[in-house]
mmCIF file of C-alpha atoms in Angstrom:
data_model
loop_
_atom_site.group_PDB
_atom_site.id
_atom_site.type_symbol
_atom_site.label_atom_id
_atom_site.label_comp_id
_atom_site.label_asym_id
_atom_site.label_seq_id
_atom_site.Cartn_x
_atom_site.Cartn_y
_atom_site.Cartn_z
ATOM 1 C CA MET A 11 0.001 0.002 0.000
ATOM 2 C CA LYS A 12 1.353 3.399 -0.957
ATOM 3 C CA GLY A 13 2.153 5.583 2.044
ATOM 4 C CA GLY A 14 2.421 2.708 4.527
ATOM 5 C CA ALA A 15 2.540 3.777 8.155
ATOM 6 C CA LYS A 16 1.972 7.453 7.371
ATOM 7 C CA ARG A 17 -1.204 6.662 5.464
ATOM 8 C CA ILE A 18 -2.582 4.529 8.317
ATOM 9 C CA THR A 19 -1.655 7.198 10.870
ATOM 10 C CA VAL A 20 -3.328 9.981 8.904
ATOM 11 C CA LEU A 21 -6.422 7.854 8.309
ATOM 12 C CA ALA A 22 -6.582 6.932 12.013
ATOM 13 C CA ALA A 23 -6.267 10.603 13.005
ATOM 14 C CA PHE A 24 -9.011 11.634 10.543
ATOM 15 C CA THR A 25 -11.249 8.806 11.778
ATOM 16 C CA ALA A 26 -10.691 9.688 15.452
ATOM 17 C CA ILE A 27 -11.462 13.401 14.987
ATOM 18 C CA SER A 28 -14.429 12.524 12.795
ATOM 19 C CA LEU A 29 -15.758 10.102 15.433
ATOM 20 C CA VAL A 30 -15.471 12.721 18.189
ATOM 21 C CA MET A 31 -17.425 15.232 16.056
ATOM 22 C CA PHE A 32 -20.024 12.568 15.161
ATOM 23 C CA THR A 33 -20.546 11.662 18.845
ATOM 24 C CA VAL A 34 -20.659 15.263 20.093
ATOM 25 C CA GLU A 35 -23.150 16.247 17.387
ATOM 26 C CA SER A 36 -25.410 13.295 18.220
ATOM 27 C CA LEU A 37 -25.687 14.645 21.795
ATOM 28 C CA ILE A 38 -27.037 18.011 20.618
ATOM 29 C CA PRO A 39 -30.853 17.940 20.572
ATOM 30 C CA THR A 40 -32.514 18.913 17.287
ATOM 31 C CA PHE A 41 -36.114 19.627 16.330
ATOM 32 C CA ILE A 42 -36.033 17.099 13.487
ATOM 33 C CA PRO A 43 -34.545 13.650 14.230
ATOM 34 C CA GLY A 44 -31.501 12.950 12.107
ATOM 35 C CA ALA A 45 -30.963 16.623 11.350
ATOM 36 C CA LYS A 46 -27.435 17.810 12.044
ATOM 37 C CA ILE A 47 -24.677 19.784 10.361
ATOM 38 C CA GLY A 48 -22.546 16.653 9.958
ATOM 39 C CA LEU A 49 -19.184 18.315 10.576
ATOM 40 C CA SER A 50 -17.604 14.858 10.794
ATOM 41 C CA ASN A 51 -18.054 14.671 7.021
ATOM 42 C CA VAL A 52 -15.370 17.343 6.619
ATOM 43 C CA PHE A 53 -12.901 14.549 7.355
ATOM 44 C CA THR A 54 -14.684 12.116 5.022
ATOM 45 C CA LEU A 55 -14.137 14.592 2.196
ATOM 46 C CA LEU A 56 -10.538 15.311 3.247
ATOM 47 C CA ALA A 57 -9.867 11.545 3.297
ATOM 48 C CA LEU A 58 -11.411 11.214 -0.163
ATOM 49 C CA PHE A 59 -9.378 14.076 -1.618
ATOM 50 C CA LEU A 60 -6.054 13.489 0.118
ATOM 51 C CA LEU A 61 -5.971 9.713 0.659
ATOM 52 C CA GLY A 62 -8.404 8.191 -1.827
ATOM 53 C CA PRO A 63 -11.855 6.562 -2.014
ATOM 54 C CA TYR A 64 -10.955 3.292 -0.243
ATOM 55 C CA ASP A 65 -9.623 5.170 2.778
ATOM 56 C CA ALA A 66 -12.776 7.307 2.810
ATOM 57 C CA VAL A 67 -14.928 4.145 2.844
ATOM 58 C CA ILE A 68 -12.910 2.768 5.804
ATOM 59 C CA LEU A 69 -13.381 6.077 7.641
ATOM 60 C CA VAL A 70 -17.158 6.093 7.061
ATOM 61 C CA VAL A 71 -17.589 2.442 8.129
ATOM 62 C CA VAL A 72 -15.437 2.754 11.270
ATOM 63 C CA ARG A 73 -16.993 6.082 12.299
ATOM 64 C CA THR A 74 -20.566 4.883 11.810
ATOM 65 C CA VAL A 75 -20.097 1.551 13.580
ATOM 66 C CA LEU A 76 -18.111 2.979 16.525
ATOM 67 C CA GLY A 77 -20.339 6.069 16.711
ATOM 68 C CA SER A 78 -23.451 3.893 16.930
ATOM 69 C CA ILE A 79 -21.869 1.642 19.595
ATOM 70 C CA ILE A 80 -20.783 4.660 21.664
ATOM 71 C CA GLY A 81 -24.195 6.248 21.190
ATOM 72 C CA GLY A 82 -25.889 3.033 22.280
ATOM 73 C CA ASN A 83 -28.060 2.967 19.179
ATOM 74 C CA LEU A 84 -26.948 -0.100 17.234
ATOM 75 C CA SER A 85 -30.011 -0.036 15.006
ATOM 76 C CA ALA A 86 -28.748 3.298 13.649
ATOM 77 C CA ILE A 87 -25.938 1.391 11.922
ATOM 78 C CA MET A 88 -28.429 0.063 9.367
ATOM 79 C CA TYR A 89 -29.577 3.399 8.025
ATOM 80 C CA SER A 90 -26.538 5.558 8.844
ATOM 81 C CA LEU A 91 -24.088 3.138 7.234
ATOM 82 C CA THR A 92 -26.192 2.651 4.106
ATOM 83 C CA ALA A 93 -26.705 6.396 3.735
ATOM 84 C CA GLY A 94 -23.014 7.079 4.423
ATOM 85 C CA ILE A 95 -21.824 4.617 1.794
ATOM 86 C CA VAL A 96 -24.327 5.764 -0.865
ATOM 87 C CA SER A 97 -23.554 9.464 -0.292
ATOM 88 C CA LEU A 98 -19.815 8.707 -0.413
ATOM 89 C CA ALA A 99 -20.398 6.888 -3.716
ATOM 90 C CA VAL A 100 -22.054 10.068 -5.063
ATOM 91 C CA SER A 101 -19.043 12.098 -3.892
ATOM 92 C CA VAL A 102 -16.609 9.653 -5.544
ATOM 93 C CA VAL A 103 -18.502 9.739 -8.855
ATOM 94 C CA LEU A 104 -18.600 13.570 -8.885
ATOM 95 C CA TYR A 105 -14.931 13.752 -7.841
ATOM 96 C CA ARG A 106 -13.883 11.204 -10.464
ATOM 97 C CA PHE A 107 -15.879 12.491 -13.420
ATOM 98 C CA ALA A 108 -16.728 16.144 -12.737
ATOM 99 C CA PHE A 109 -13.898 17.518 -10.602
ATOM 100 C CA GLY A 110 -13.015 21.006 -11.777
ATOM 101 C CA LYS A 111 -16.417 21.459 -13.377
ATOM 102 C CA VAL A 112 -18.254 20.988 -10.081
ATOM 103 C CA SER A 113 -16.984 22.646 -6.900
ATOM 104 C CA ILE A 114 -16.296 20.849 -3.615
ATOM 105 C CA THR A 115 -19.232 22.802 -2.154
ATOM 106 C CA ALA A 116 -21.688 21.408 -4.720
ATOM 107 C CA LEU A 117 -20.214 17.931 -4.288
ATOM 108 C CA SER A 118 -20.793 18.206 -0.537
ATOM 109 C CA VAL A 119 -24.367 19.486 -0.963
ATOM 110 C CA SER A 120 -25.212 16.596 -3.319
ATOM 111 C CA ALA A 121 -23.779 14.055 -0.883
ATOM 112 C CA ALA A 122 -25.668 15.569 2.069
ATOM 113 C CA VAL A 123 -29.027 15.594 0.250
ATOM 114 C CA VAL A 124 -28.550 12.010 -0.965
ATOM 115 C CA HIS A 125 -27.513 10.980 2.570
ATOM 116 C CA ASN A 126 -30.732 12.359 4.069
ATOM 117 C CA ILE A 127 -32.956 10.799 1.382
ATOM 118 C CA VAL A 128 -31.330 7.345 1.671
ATOM 119 C CA GLN A 129 -31.334 7.483 5.481
ATOM 120 C CA THR A 130 -35.034 8.314 5.499
ATOM 121 C CA ALA A 131 -35.825 5.565 2.971
ATOM 122 C CA VAL A 132 -33.965 2.909 4.981
ATOM 123 C CA PHE A 133 -35.558 4.160 8.225
ATOM 124 C CA CYS A 134 -39.011 3.771 6.630
ATOM 125 C CA LEU A 135 -38.172 0.252 5.452
ATOM 126 C CA VAL A 136 -36.869 -0.759 8.892
ATOM 127 C CA THR A 137 -39.749 0.695 10.879
ATOM 128 C CA GLY A 138 -42.430 -0.006 8.268
ATOM 129 C CA THR A 139 -43.746 3.552 8.691
ATOM 130 C CA THR A 140 -44.041 5.374 5.397
ATOM 131 C CA GLN A 141 -45.311 8.516 7.162
ATOM 132 C CA TRP A 142 -41.708 9.266 8.011
ATOM 133 C CA PHE A 143 -41.118 10.225 4.346
ATOM 134 C CA TYR A 144 -43.005 13.407 5.170
ATOM 135 C CA TYR A 145 -39.949 14.615 7.105
ATOM 136 C CA LEU A 146 -38.000 14.785 3.837
ATOM 137 C CA VAL A 147 -39.720 18.146 3.413
ATOM 138 C CA TYR A 148 -37.460 19.333 6.263
ATOM 139 C CA LEU A 149 -34.529 16.992 5.754
ATOM 140 C CA VAL A 150 -33.785 17.939 2.124
ATOM 141 C CA PRO A 151 -33.385 21.698 2.887
ATOM 142 C CA ILE A 152 -31.410 20.792 6.032
ATOM 143 C CA GLY A 153 -29.181 18.608 3.837
ATOM 144 C CA ILE A 154 -28.554 21.565 1.515
ATOM 145 C CA ILE A 155 -27.562 23.821 4.440
ATOM 146 C CA SER A 156 -25.381 21.199 6.117
ATOM 147 C CA GLY A 157 -23.775 20.260 2.789
ATOM 148 C CA LEU A 158 -22.927 23.915 2.151
ATOM 149 C CA CYS A 159 -21.361 24.257 5.633
ATOM 150 C CA VAL A 160 -19.312 21.064 5.263
ATOM 151 C CA GLY A 161 -18.225 21.951 1.711
ATOM 152 C CA VAL A 162 -17.171 25.503 2.587
ATOM 153 C CA ILE A 163 -15.253 24.352 5.711
ATOM 154 C CA THR A 164 -13.499 21.561 3.770
ATOM 155 C CA LEU A 165 -12.494 23.866 0.935
ATOM 156 C CA ALA A 166 -11.397 26.588 3.382
ATOM 157 C CA MET A 167 -9.178 24.051 5.172
ATOM 158 C CA ILE A 168 -7.621 22.926 1.888
ATOM 159 C CA LYS A 169 -7.120 26.488 0.658
ATOM 160 C CA TYR A 170 -5.890 28.208 3.807
ATOM 161 C CA ILE A 171 -3.844 25.569 5.616
ATOM 162 C CA PRO A 172 -0.245 26.055 4.388
ATOM 163 C CA VAL A 173 1.099 23.617 1.787
ATOM 164 C CA SER A 174 4.054 22.884 4.090
ATOM 165 C CA PHE A 175 1.674 21.465 6.738
ATOM 166 C CA PHE A 176 -0.055 19.171 4.229
ATOM 167 C CA GLU A 177 3.253 18.001 2.777
ATOM 168 C CA LYS A 178 4.766 17.301 6.192
ATOM 169 C CA TYR A 179 1.843 15.610 7.941
ATOM 170 C CA ILE A 180 -0.879 14.545 5.527
ATOM 171 C CA VAL A 181 -0.162 14.203 1.810
ATOM 172 C CA ILE A 182 0.977 10.724 0.752
ATOM 173 C CA ARG A 183 3.430 10.768 -2.152
ATOM 174 C CA MET B 11 -7.551 9.364 -9.405
ATOM 175 C CA ARG B 12 -6.234 11.533 -6.571
ATOM 176 C CA TYR B 13 -5.563 15.087 -7.632
ATOM 177 C CA THR B 14 -2.481 16.976 -6.521
ATOM 178 C CA LEU B 15 -2.650 19.361 -3.611
ATOM 179 C CA ASP B 16 -1.997 22.259 -5.953
ATOM 180 C CA LYS B 17 -5.076 21.362 -8.017
ATOM 181 C CA LEU B 18 -7.155 21.076 -4.852
ATOM 182 C CA LYS B 19 -5.926 24.471 -3.666
ATOM 183 C CA GLU B 20 -6.931 26.026 -6.986
ATOM 184 C CA GLN B 21 -10.547 24.988 -6.393
ATOM 185 C CA LYS B 22 -13.126 27.744 -6.081
ATOM 186 C CA PHE B 23 -16.204 27.888 -3.875
ATOM 187 C CA PHE B 24 -18.368 28.006 -7.003
ATOM 188 C CA CYS B 25 -17.970 26.519 -10.488
ATOM 189 C CA ARG B 26 -20.203 26.761 -13.543
ATOM 190 C CA GLY B 27 -21.145 23.091 -13.269
ATOM 191 C CA ASP B 28 -22.572 23.785 -9.813
ATOM 192 C CA ILE B 29 -25.596 25.407 -11.474
ATOM 193 C CA LEU B 30 -26.556 22.039 -12.962
ATOM 194 C CA VAL B 31 -26.086 20.289 -9.612
ATOM 195 C CA TYR B 32 -28.132 22.901 -7.745
ATOM 196 C CA ILE B 33 -30.891 22.758 -10.385
ATOM 197 C CA LEU B 34 -31.022 18.970 -9.957
ATOM 198 C CA ILE B 35 -31.239 19.341 -6.174
ATOM 199 C CA ALA B 36 -33.930 22.029 -6.556
ATOM 200 C CA VAL B 37 -35.930 19.640 -8.768
ATOM 201 C CA ILE B 38 -35.589 16.868 -6.146
ATOM 202 C CA THR B 39 -36.696 19.312 -3.437
ATOM 203 C CA VAL B 40 -39.738 20.434 -5.444
ATOM 204 C CA VAL B 41 -40.692 16.811 -6.227
ATOM 205 C CA VAL B 42 -40.406 15.893 -2.535
ATOM 206 C CA MET B 43 -42.535 18.913 -1.568
ATOM 207 C CA CYS B 44 -45.153 18.009 -4.192
ATOM 208 C CA VAL B 45 -45.290 14.364 -3.190
ATOM 209 C CA PHE B 46 -45.492 14.903 0.556
ATOM 210 C CA LEU B 47 -46.971 18.366 1.104
ATOM 211 C CA ILE B 48 -49.644 18.896 -1.545
ATOM 212 C CA PRO B 49 -51.584 15.617 -1.224
ATOM 213 C CA GLU B 50 -54.045 15.182 1.552
ATOM 214 C CA ARG B 51 -52.349 16.542 4.650
ATOM 215 C CA GLN B 52 -54.318 15.193 7.528
ATOM 216 C CA ASN B 53 -55.515 17.308 10.406
ATOM 217 C CA ALA B 54 -58.197 16.995 13.087
ATOM 218 C CA LEU B 55 -56.450 14.515 15.333
ATOM 219 C CA GLU B 56 -58.925 11.728 16.035
ATOM 220 C CA ARG B 57 -56.910 8.848 17.403
ATOM 221 C CA ILE B 58 -53.521 8.088 18.847
ATOM 222 C CA ASN B 59 -52.138 4.675 17.933
ATOM 223 C CA ILE B 60 -49.303 3.030 19.821
ATOM 224 C CA TYR B 61 -47.408 0.194 18.140
ATOM 225 C CA TYR B 62 -44.920 -2.195 19.707
ATOM 226 C CA ASP B 63 -42.717 -4.057 17.226
ATOM 227 C CA ASN B 64 -45.181 -3.080 14.446
ATOM 228 C CA ASP B 65 -48.176 -4.545 16.353
ATOM 229 C CA LEU B 66 -50.968 -2.141 17.288
ATOM 230 C CA VAL B 67 -51.128 -2.420 21.078
ATOM 231 C CA TYR B 68 -53.113 0.661 22.148
ATOM 232 C CA VAL B 69 -55.601 3.092 20.615
ATOM 233 C CA PHE B 70 -56.724 6.339 22.270
ATOM 234 C CA ASP B 71 -59.857 8.101 21.010
ATOM 235 C CA MET B 72 -59.337 11.889 21.278
ATOM 236 C CA GLU B 73 -63.079 12.590 21.182
ATOM 237 C CA THR B 74 -64.296 10.225 23.897
ATOM 238 C CA ARG B 75 -60.956 10.557 25.781
ATOM 239 C CA GLN B 76 -60.865 6.812 26.270
ATOM 240 C CA GLY B 77 -58.144 4.350 25.426
ATOM 241 C CA LYS B 78 -58.309 0.703 24.520
ATOM 242 C CA THR B 79 -55.573 -1.887 24.855
ATOM 243 C CA ALA B 80 -55.331 -4.648 22.252
ATOM 244 C CA SER B 81 -56.030 -8.087 23.662
ATOM 245 C CA GLY B 82 -52.911 -9.911 24.715
ATOM 246 C CA TYR B 83 -51.050 -6.691 25.519
ATOM 247 C CA GLU B 84 -52.774 -5.769 28.817
ATOM 248 C CA ASN B 85 -49.673 -6.731 30.777
ATOM 249 C CA ILE B 86 -47.434 -4.191 29.012
ATOM 250 C CA ILE B 87 -49.803 -1.179 28.977
ATOM 251 C CA ALA B 88 -50.774 0.922 32.006
ATOM 252 C CA GLU B 89 -53.029 3.990 31.843
ATOM 253 C CA ASP B 90 -53.090 6.878 34.317
ATOM 254 C CA TYR B 91 -56.132 9.150 34.135
ATOM 255 C CA SER B 92 -55.453 10.958 37.421
ATOM 256 C CA GLY B 93 -53.836 14.146 36.053
ATOM 257 C CA GLU B 94 -54.899 16.770 33.533
ATOM 258 C CA THR B 95 -53.198 14.698 30.863
ATOM 259 C CA ILE B 96 -53.484 10.950 30.343
ATOM 260 C CA ARG B 97 -50.247 9.039 30.700
ATOM 261 C CA VAL B 98 -49.858 5.679 28.969
ATOM 262 C CA THR B 99 -46.914 3.603 30.148
ATOM 263 C CA ILE B 100 -45.599 0.825 27.906
ATOM 264 C CA VAL B 101 -43.222 -1.622 29.594
ATOM 265 C CA THR B 102 -41.668 -4.245 27.331
ATOM 266 C CA ASP B 103 -38.535 -6.381 27.263
ATOM 267 C CA LYS B 104 -36.856 -3.553 25.360
ATOM 268 C CA GLY B 105 -37.583 -0.837 27.925
ATOM 269 C CA GLU B 106 -40.138 1.619 29.256
ATOM 270 C CA ASN B 107 -41.832 4.479 27.409
ATOM 271 C CA VAL B 108 -44.395 6.938 28.726
ATOM 272 C CA VAL B 109 -46.735 8.641 26.250
ATOM 273 C CA GLU B 110 -48.518 11.761 27.467
ATOM 274 C CA ILE B 111 -51.840 12.527 25.789
ATOM 275 C CA GLY B 112 -53.251 16.030 26.224
ATOM 276 C CA SER B 113 -56.437 17.607 24.912
ATOM 277 C CA SER B 114 -55.061 18.077 21.406
ATOM 278 C CA TYR B 115 -51.638 16.476 21.351
ATOM 279 C CA ALA B 116 -49.585 13.438 22.289
ATOM 280 C CA ARG B 117 -45.876 13.343 23.080
ATOM 281 C CA MET B 118 -43.277 10.942 24.368
ATOM 282 C CA ALA B 119 -42.928 12.105 27.976
ATOM 283 C CA SER B 120 -40.103 9.759 28.883
ATOM 284 C CA ALA B 121 -38.152 6.768 27.602
ATOM 285 C CA ASP B 122 -35.368 4.773 29.184
ATOM 286 C CA CYS B 123 -33.485 4.255 25.921
ATOM 287 C CA ARG B 124 -30.069 5.893 25.728
ATOM 288 C CA PHE B 125 -30.167 9.551 24.546
ATOM 289 C CA ALA B 126 -33.976 9.336 24.283
ATOM 290 C CA ASP B 127 -34.203 10.819 20.793
ATOM 291 C CA CYS B 128 -37.950 10.128 20.799
ATOM 292 C CA VAL B 129 -38.345 12.474 23.799
ATOM 293 C CA ARG B 130 -35.940 15.225 22.757
ATOM 294 C CA SER B 131 -36.089 15.279 18.972
ATOM 295 C CA PHE B 132 -39.608 14.369 17.912
ATOM 296 C CA PRO B 133 -42.146 17.209 18.036
ATOM 297 C CA PRO B 134 -45.504 16.402 19.707
ATOM 298 C CA ILE B 135 -48.185 14.755 17.575
ATOM 299 C CA LYS B 136 -50.744 17.473 16.842
ATOM 300 C CA GLU B 137 -52.449 16.224 13.700
ATOM 301 C CA GLY B 138 -53.097 13.101 11.706
ATOM 302 C CA GLY B 139 -49.997 11.741 10.007
ATOM 303 C CA ASP B 140 -47.584 12.910 12.726
ATOM 304 C CA ILE B 141 -45.369 10.229 14.189
ATOM 305 C CA ILE B 142 -42.934 9.539 17.034
ATOM 306 C CA VAL B 143 -40.577 6.571 16.786
ATOM 307 C CA CYS B 144 -38.485 5.048 19.565
ATOM 308 C CA LEU B 145 -36.299 2.693 17.547
ATOM 309 C CA PRO B 146 -34.359 1.071 20.432
ATOM 310 C CA ASN B 147 -37.582 0.188 22.299
ATOM 311 C CA LYS B 148 -39.489 -0.577 19.062
ATOM 312 C CA ILE B 149 -42.320 1.788 20.015
ATOM 313 C CA THR B 150 -44.104 3.873 17.374
ATOM 314 C CA VAL B 151 -46.772 6.456 18.179
ATOM 315 C CA THR B 152 -48.872 7.765 15.293
ATOM 316 C CA GLY B 153 -51.623 10.324 15.014
ATOM 317 C CA GLU B 154 -54.651 9.467 12.941
ATOM 318 C CA GLY B 155 -57.077 12.026 11.583
ATOM 319 C CA VAL B 156 -59.412 12.958 8.805
ATOM 320 C CA ALA B 157 -57.722 14.033 5.581
ATOM 321 C CA VAL B 158 -58.513 17.650 4.703
ATOM 322 C CA SER B 159 -59.135 16.794 1.070
ATOM 323 C CA ASN B 160 -61.559 14.071 2.105
ATOM 324 C CA GLU B 161 -63.647 16.308 4.327
ATOM 325 C CA ILE B 162 -67.027 17.415 2.988
ATOM 326 C CA ARG B 163 -67.936 20.893 4.216
ATOM 327 C CA LEU B 164 -71.463 22.196 3.702
#
């Protein structure tokens, strides 16, 4: 594997910070269940851009499984993991085929909206309650806002953190 | 497929292609709104249904202010009519939930599941179609009402 120990260390650091953000955010009460900014996804995108799609998948799986165990809500793995993987797939496709034509912000918004739709769909299938689809009316706009926040923060980090820092600690050559 | 750091740093907050992405998202949003908002939005809360593991275990009639427990589930449901609001306690192998039913609403008053999302995050049921789900304890509370579009007004 290219990068060896450095790659694993960087991925572990990204996953750990992402997990802390995921857990802290899940403790903040919201008016709509499942609605949150999703700041942990900043590190999903950074892993995708700086390490590659396979590392991003590992990050999403580890964060979701550990986050659900820590949160004591194992059933959340079903819909959070599915939504996380599908939204990451959308990000990978846009990054692979439209990078440069589509900004990181738009990529993040697309992933967030898809995440909320898939999560709601799986939740409905699991609980057998189709009424829950009604909450998409709130969850889609919330996905747009959270996607914008995550996209802008990710791009700001890439743009304004000095190249020397990335080269020394993060970028795998 | 990884791009260089320099290429990433050249990225802008907005590209032309974003317009297409945002249009697509706007279309999805409008479709979702049309599918779920325009059709018969229920109101006039008539009944509160409580499900355990997808089985209907309790029904409360908002008009007569009386509840009925499904046969076979009497041992897990307890009603308390002593206060201004009616409190329905559901004790199962998964845990304990308390549903508070007021004059025009129902809410999850307490739940012993960790983080209690059903208590903190779900708004009270105020009209037909509203729902509260406690996934860890497998309890679902739904509001049932008359659809506005189905009502005949003279």
